[in-house]
PDB file of C-alpha atoms in Angstrom:
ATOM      1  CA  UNK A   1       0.000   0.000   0.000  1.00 91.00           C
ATOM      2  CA  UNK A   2       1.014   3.365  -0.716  1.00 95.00           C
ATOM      3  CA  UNK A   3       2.159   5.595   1.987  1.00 96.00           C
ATOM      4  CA  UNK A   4       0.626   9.362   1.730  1.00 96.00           C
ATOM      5  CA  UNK A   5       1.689  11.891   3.721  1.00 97.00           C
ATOM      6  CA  UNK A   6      -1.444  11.446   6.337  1.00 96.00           C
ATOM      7  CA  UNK A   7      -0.827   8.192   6.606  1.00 96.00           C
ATOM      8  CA  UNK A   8       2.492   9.236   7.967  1.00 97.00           C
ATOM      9  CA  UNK A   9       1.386  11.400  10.187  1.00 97.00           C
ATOM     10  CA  UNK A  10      -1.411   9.122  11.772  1.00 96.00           C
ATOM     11  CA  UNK A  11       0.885   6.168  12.314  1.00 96.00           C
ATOM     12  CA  UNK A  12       3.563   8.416  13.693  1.00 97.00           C
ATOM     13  CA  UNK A  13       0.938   9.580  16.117  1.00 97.00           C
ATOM     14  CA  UNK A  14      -0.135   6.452  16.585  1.00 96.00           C
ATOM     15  CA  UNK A  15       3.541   5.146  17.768  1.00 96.00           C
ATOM     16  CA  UNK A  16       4.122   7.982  19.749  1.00 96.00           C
ATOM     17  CA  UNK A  17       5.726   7.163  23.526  1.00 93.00           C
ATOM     18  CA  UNK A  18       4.055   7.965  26.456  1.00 94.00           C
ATOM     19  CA  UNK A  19       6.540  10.849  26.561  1.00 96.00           C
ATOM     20  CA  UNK A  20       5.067  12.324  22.691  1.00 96.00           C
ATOM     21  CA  UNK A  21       8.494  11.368  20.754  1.00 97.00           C
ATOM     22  CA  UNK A  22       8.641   8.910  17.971  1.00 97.00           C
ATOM     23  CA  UNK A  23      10.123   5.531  19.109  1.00 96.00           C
ATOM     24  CA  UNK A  24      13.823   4.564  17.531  1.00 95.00           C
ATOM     25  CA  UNK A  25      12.050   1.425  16.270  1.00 96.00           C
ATOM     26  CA  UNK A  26       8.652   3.230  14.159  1.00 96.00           C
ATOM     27  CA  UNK A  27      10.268   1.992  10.875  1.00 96.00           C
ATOM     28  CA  UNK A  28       9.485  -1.582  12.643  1.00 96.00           C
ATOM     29  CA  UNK A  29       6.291  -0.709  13.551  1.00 95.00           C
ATOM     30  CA  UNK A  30       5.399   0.495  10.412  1.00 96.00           C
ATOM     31  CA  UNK A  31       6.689  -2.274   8.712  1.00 94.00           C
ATOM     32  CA  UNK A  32       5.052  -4.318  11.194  1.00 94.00           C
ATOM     33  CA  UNK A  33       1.601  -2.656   9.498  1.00 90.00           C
ATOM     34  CA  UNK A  34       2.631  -2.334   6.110  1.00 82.00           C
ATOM     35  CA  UNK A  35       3.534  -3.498   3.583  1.00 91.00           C
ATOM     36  CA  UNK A  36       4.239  -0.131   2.282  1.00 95.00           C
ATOM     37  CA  UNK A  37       5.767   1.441  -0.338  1.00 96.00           C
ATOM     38  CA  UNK A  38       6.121   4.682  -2.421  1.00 97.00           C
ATOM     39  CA  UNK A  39       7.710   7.900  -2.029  1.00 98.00           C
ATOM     40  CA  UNK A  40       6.568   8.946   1.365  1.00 98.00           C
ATOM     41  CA  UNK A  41       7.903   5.378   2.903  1.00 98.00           C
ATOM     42  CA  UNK A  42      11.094   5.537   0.996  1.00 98.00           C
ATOM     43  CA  UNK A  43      11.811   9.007   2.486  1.00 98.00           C
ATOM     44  CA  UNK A  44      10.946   8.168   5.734  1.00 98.00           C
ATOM     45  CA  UNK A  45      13.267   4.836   5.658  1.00 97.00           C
ATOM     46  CA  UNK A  46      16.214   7.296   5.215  1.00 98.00           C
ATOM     47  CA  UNK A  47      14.992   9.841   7.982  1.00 98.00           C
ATOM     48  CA  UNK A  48      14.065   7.400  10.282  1.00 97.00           C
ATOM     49  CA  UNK A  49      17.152   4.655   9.720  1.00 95.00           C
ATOM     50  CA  UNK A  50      18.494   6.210  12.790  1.00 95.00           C
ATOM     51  CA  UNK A  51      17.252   7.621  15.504  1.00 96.00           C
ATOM     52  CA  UNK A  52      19.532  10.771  16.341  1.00 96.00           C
ATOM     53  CA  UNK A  53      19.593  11.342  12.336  1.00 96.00           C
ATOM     54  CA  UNK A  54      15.842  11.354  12.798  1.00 97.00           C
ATOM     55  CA  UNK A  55      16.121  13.965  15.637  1.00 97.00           C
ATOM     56  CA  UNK A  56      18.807  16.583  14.080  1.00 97.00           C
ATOM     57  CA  UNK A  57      17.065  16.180  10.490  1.00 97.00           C
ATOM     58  CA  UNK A  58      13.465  16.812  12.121  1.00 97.00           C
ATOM     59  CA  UNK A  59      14.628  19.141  14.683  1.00 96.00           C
ATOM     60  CA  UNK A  60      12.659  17.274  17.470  1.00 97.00           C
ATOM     61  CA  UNK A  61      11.086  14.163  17.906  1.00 98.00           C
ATOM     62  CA  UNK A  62       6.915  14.938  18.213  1.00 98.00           C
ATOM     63  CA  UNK A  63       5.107  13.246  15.079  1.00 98.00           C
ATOM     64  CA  UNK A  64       4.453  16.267  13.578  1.00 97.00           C
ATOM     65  CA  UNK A  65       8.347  17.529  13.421  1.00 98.00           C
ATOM     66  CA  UNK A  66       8.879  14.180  12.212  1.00 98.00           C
ATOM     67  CA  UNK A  67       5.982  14.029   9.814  1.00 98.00           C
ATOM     68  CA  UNK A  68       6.767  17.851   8.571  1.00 98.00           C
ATOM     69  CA  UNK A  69      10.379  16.693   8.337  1.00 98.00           C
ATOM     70  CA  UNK A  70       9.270  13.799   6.082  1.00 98.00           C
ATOM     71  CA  UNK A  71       7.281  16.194   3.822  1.00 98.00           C
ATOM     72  CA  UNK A  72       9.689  18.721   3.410  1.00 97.00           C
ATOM     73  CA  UNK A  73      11.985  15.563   1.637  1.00 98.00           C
ATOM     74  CA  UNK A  74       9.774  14.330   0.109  1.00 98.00           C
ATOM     75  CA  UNK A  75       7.874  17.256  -1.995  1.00 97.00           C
ATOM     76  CA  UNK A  76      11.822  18.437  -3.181  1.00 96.00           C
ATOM     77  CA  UNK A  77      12.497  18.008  -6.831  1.00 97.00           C
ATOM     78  CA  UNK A  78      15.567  15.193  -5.350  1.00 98.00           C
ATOM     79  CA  UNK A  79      15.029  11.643  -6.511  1.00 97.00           C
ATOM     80  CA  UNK A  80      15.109   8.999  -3.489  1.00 98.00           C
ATOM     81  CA  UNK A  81      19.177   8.422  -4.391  1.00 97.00           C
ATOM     82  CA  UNK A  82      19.805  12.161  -3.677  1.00 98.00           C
ATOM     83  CA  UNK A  83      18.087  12.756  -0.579  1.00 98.00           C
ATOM     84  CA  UNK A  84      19.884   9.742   0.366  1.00 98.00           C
ATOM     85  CA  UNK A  85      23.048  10.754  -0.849  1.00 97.00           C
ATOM     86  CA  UNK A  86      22.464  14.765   0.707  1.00 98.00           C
ATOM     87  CA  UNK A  87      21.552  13.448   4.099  1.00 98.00           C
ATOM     88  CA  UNK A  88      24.867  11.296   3.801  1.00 97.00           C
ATOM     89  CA  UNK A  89      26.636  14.211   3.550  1.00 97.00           C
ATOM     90  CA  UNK A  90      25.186  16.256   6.634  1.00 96.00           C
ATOM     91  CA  UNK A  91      22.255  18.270   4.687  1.00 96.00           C
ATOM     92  CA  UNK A  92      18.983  19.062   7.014  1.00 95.00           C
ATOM     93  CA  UNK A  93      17.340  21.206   4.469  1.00 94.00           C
ATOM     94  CA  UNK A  94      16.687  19.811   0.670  1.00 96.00           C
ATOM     95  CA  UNK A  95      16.324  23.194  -0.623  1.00 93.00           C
ATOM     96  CA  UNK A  96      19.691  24.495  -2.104  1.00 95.00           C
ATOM     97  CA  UNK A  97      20.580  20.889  -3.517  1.00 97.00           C
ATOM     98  CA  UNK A  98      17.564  20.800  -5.980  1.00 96.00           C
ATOM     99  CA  UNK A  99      19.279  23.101  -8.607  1.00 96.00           C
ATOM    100  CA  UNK A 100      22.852  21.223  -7.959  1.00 97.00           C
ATOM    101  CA  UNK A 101      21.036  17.962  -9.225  1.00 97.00           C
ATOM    102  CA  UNK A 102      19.376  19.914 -12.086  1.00 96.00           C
ATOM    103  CA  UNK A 103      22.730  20.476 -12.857  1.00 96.00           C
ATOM    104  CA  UNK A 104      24.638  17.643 -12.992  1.00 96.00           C
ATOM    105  CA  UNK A 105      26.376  18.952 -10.128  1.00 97.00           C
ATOM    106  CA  UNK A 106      24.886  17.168  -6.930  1.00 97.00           C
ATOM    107  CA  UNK A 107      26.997  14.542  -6.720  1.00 96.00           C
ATOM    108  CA  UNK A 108      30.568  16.376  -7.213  1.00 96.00           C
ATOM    109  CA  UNK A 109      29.762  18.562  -4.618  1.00 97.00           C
ATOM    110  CA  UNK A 110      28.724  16.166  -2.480  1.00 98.00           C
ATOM    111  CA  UNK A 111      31.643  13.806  -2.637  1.00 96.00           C
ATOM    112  CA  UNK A 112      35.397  13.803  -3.707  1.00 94.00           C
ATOM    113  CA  UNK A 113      37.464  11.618  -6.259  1.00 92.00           C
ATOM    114  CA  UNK A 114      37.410   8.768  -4.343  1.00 95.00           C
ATOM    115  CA  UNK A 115      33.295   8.829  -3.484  1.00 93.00           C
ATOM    116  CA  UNK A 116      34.064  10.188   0.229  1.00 96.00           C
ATOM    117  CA  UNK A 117      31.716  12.693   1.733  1.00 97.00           C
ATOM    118  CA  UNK A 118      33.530  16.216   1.227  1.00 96.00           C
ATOM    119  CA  UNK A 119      33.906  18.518   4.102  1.00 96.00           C
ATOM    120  CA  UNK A 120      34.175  22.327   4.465  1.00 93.00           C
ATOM    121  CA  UNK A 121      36.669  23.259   7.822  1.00 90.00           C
ATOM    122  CA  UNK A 122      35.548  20.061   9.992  1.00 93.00           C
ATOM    123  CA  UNK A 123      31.901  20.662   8.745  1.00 95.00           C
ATOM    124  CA  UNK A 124      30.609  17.809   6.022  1.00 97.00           C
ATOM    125  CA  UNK A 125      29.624  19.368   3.143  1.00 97.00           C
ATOM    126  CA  UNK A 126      25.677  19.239   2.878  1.00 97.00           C
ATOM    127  CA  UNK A 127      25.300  20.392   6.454  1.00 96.00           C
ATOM    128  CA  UNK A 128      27.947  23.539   5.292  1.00 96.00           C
ATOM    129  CA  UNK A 129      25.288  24.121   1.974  1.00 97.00           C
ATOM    130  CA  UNK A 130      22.589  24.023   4.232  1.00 95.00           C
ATOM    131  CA  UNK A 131      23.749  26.375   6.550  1.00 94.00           C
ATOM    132  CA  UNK A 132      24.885  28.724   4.388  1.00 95.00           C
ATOM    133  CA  UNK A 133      22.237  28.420   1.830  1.00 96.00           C
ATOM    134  CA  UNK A 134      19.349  27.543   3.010  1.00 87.00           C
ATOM    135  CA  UNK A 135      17.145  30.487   2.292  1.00 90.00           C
ATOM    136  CA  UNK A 136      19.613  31.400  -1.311  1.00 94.00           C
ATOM    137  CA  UNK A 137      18.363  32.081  -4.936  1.00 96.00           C
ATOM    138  CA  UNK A 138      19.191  29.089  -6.905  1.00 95.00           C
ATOM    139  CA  UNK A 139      21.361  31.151  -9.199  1.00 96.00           C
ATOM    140  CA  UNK A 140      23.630  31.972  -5.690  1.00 97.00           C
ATOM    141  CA  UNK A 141      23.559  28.405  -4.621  1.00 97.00           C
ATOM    142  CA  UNK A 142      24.305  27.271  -8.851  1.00 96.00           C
ATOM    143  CA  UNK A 143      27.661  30.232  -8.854  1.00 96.00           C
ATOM    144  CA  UNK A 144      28.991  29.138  -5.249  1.00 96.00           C
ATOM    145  CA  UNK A 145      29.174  25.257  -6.865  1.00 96.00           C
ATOM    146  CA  UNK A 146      30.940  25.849 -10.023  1.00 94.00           C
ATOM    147  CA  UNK A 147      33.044  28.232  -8.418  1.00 93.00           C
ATOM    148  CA  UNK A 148      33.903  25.333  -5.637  1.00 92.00           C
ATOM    149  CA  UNK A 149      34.470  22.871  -8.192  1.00 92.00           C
ATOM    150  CA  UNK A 150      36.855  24.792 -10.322  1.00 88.00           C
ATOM    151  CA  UNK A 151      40.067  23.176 -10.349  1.00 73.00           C
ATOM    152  CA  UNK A 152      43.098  25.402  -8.321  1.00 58.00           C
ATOM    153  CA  UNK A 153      45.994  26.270 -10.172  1.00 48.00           C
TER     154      UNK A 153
END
């Protein structure tokens, strides 16, 4: 069955601990109900594979922070592989990284020659995007990235 967005949110309620927070094991709950599939699901396998991931990407754990965290993910233009691949590299926001895929770009600014996640300083790279971008035109986000991947001579 596919997963909507209020399904989400009403099994996430459901789940909820007697203190109001998501439990570290709702993707085996939910499985436990499902089987699901689709976007929605997909999404919230990568948000919710761990539980402090889940926390710092939703900012909280109540359903709703987890549900609106879920939704932000999954109505980005990223395919599955990219929000995968963004969280990887430290992202909490999808928002500047939807013009670096429409460019062909995502993925080398996401990781180096040898497939590692890059870092900025001691930050990983999608957190450093997302903190510095997060609110950014697409044309500033699109100019920082090709200036960052310009070779140094």
């Amino acid at each position: 069955m596919e997963m909507t967005l209020e399904d989400l949110r009403q099994a996430l309620r459901a789940h909820a601990g007697f203190d109001g927070t998501v439990p570290a094991q709702v993707l085996a709950l939910l499985e436990a109900q499902g089987p699901w599939s689709g976007r929605v699901w997909e999404v919230l396998q990568i948000v919710a594979e761990d539980h402090d991931r889940m926390a710092f990407l939703a900012g909280g754990l109540r359903p709703d922070e987890v549900a609106d965290c879920v939704a932000r993910w999954v109505e980005s233009p990223l395919g599955v592989p990219e929000i995968r691949a963004v969280i990887d590299a430290g992202s909490y926001d999808p928002d500047p990284f939807g013009v670096l895929a429409a460019h062909g770009l995502l993925a080398k600014v996401l990781t180096d020659e040898r497939g590692q996640v890059r870092h900025l300083g001691s930050e990983p790279v999608g957190r450093w995007v997302s903190d510095q971008f997060a609110d950014a035109p697409d044309d500033a986000v699109l100019a920082w990235a090709q200036g960052f991947l310009q070779p140094t001579t």
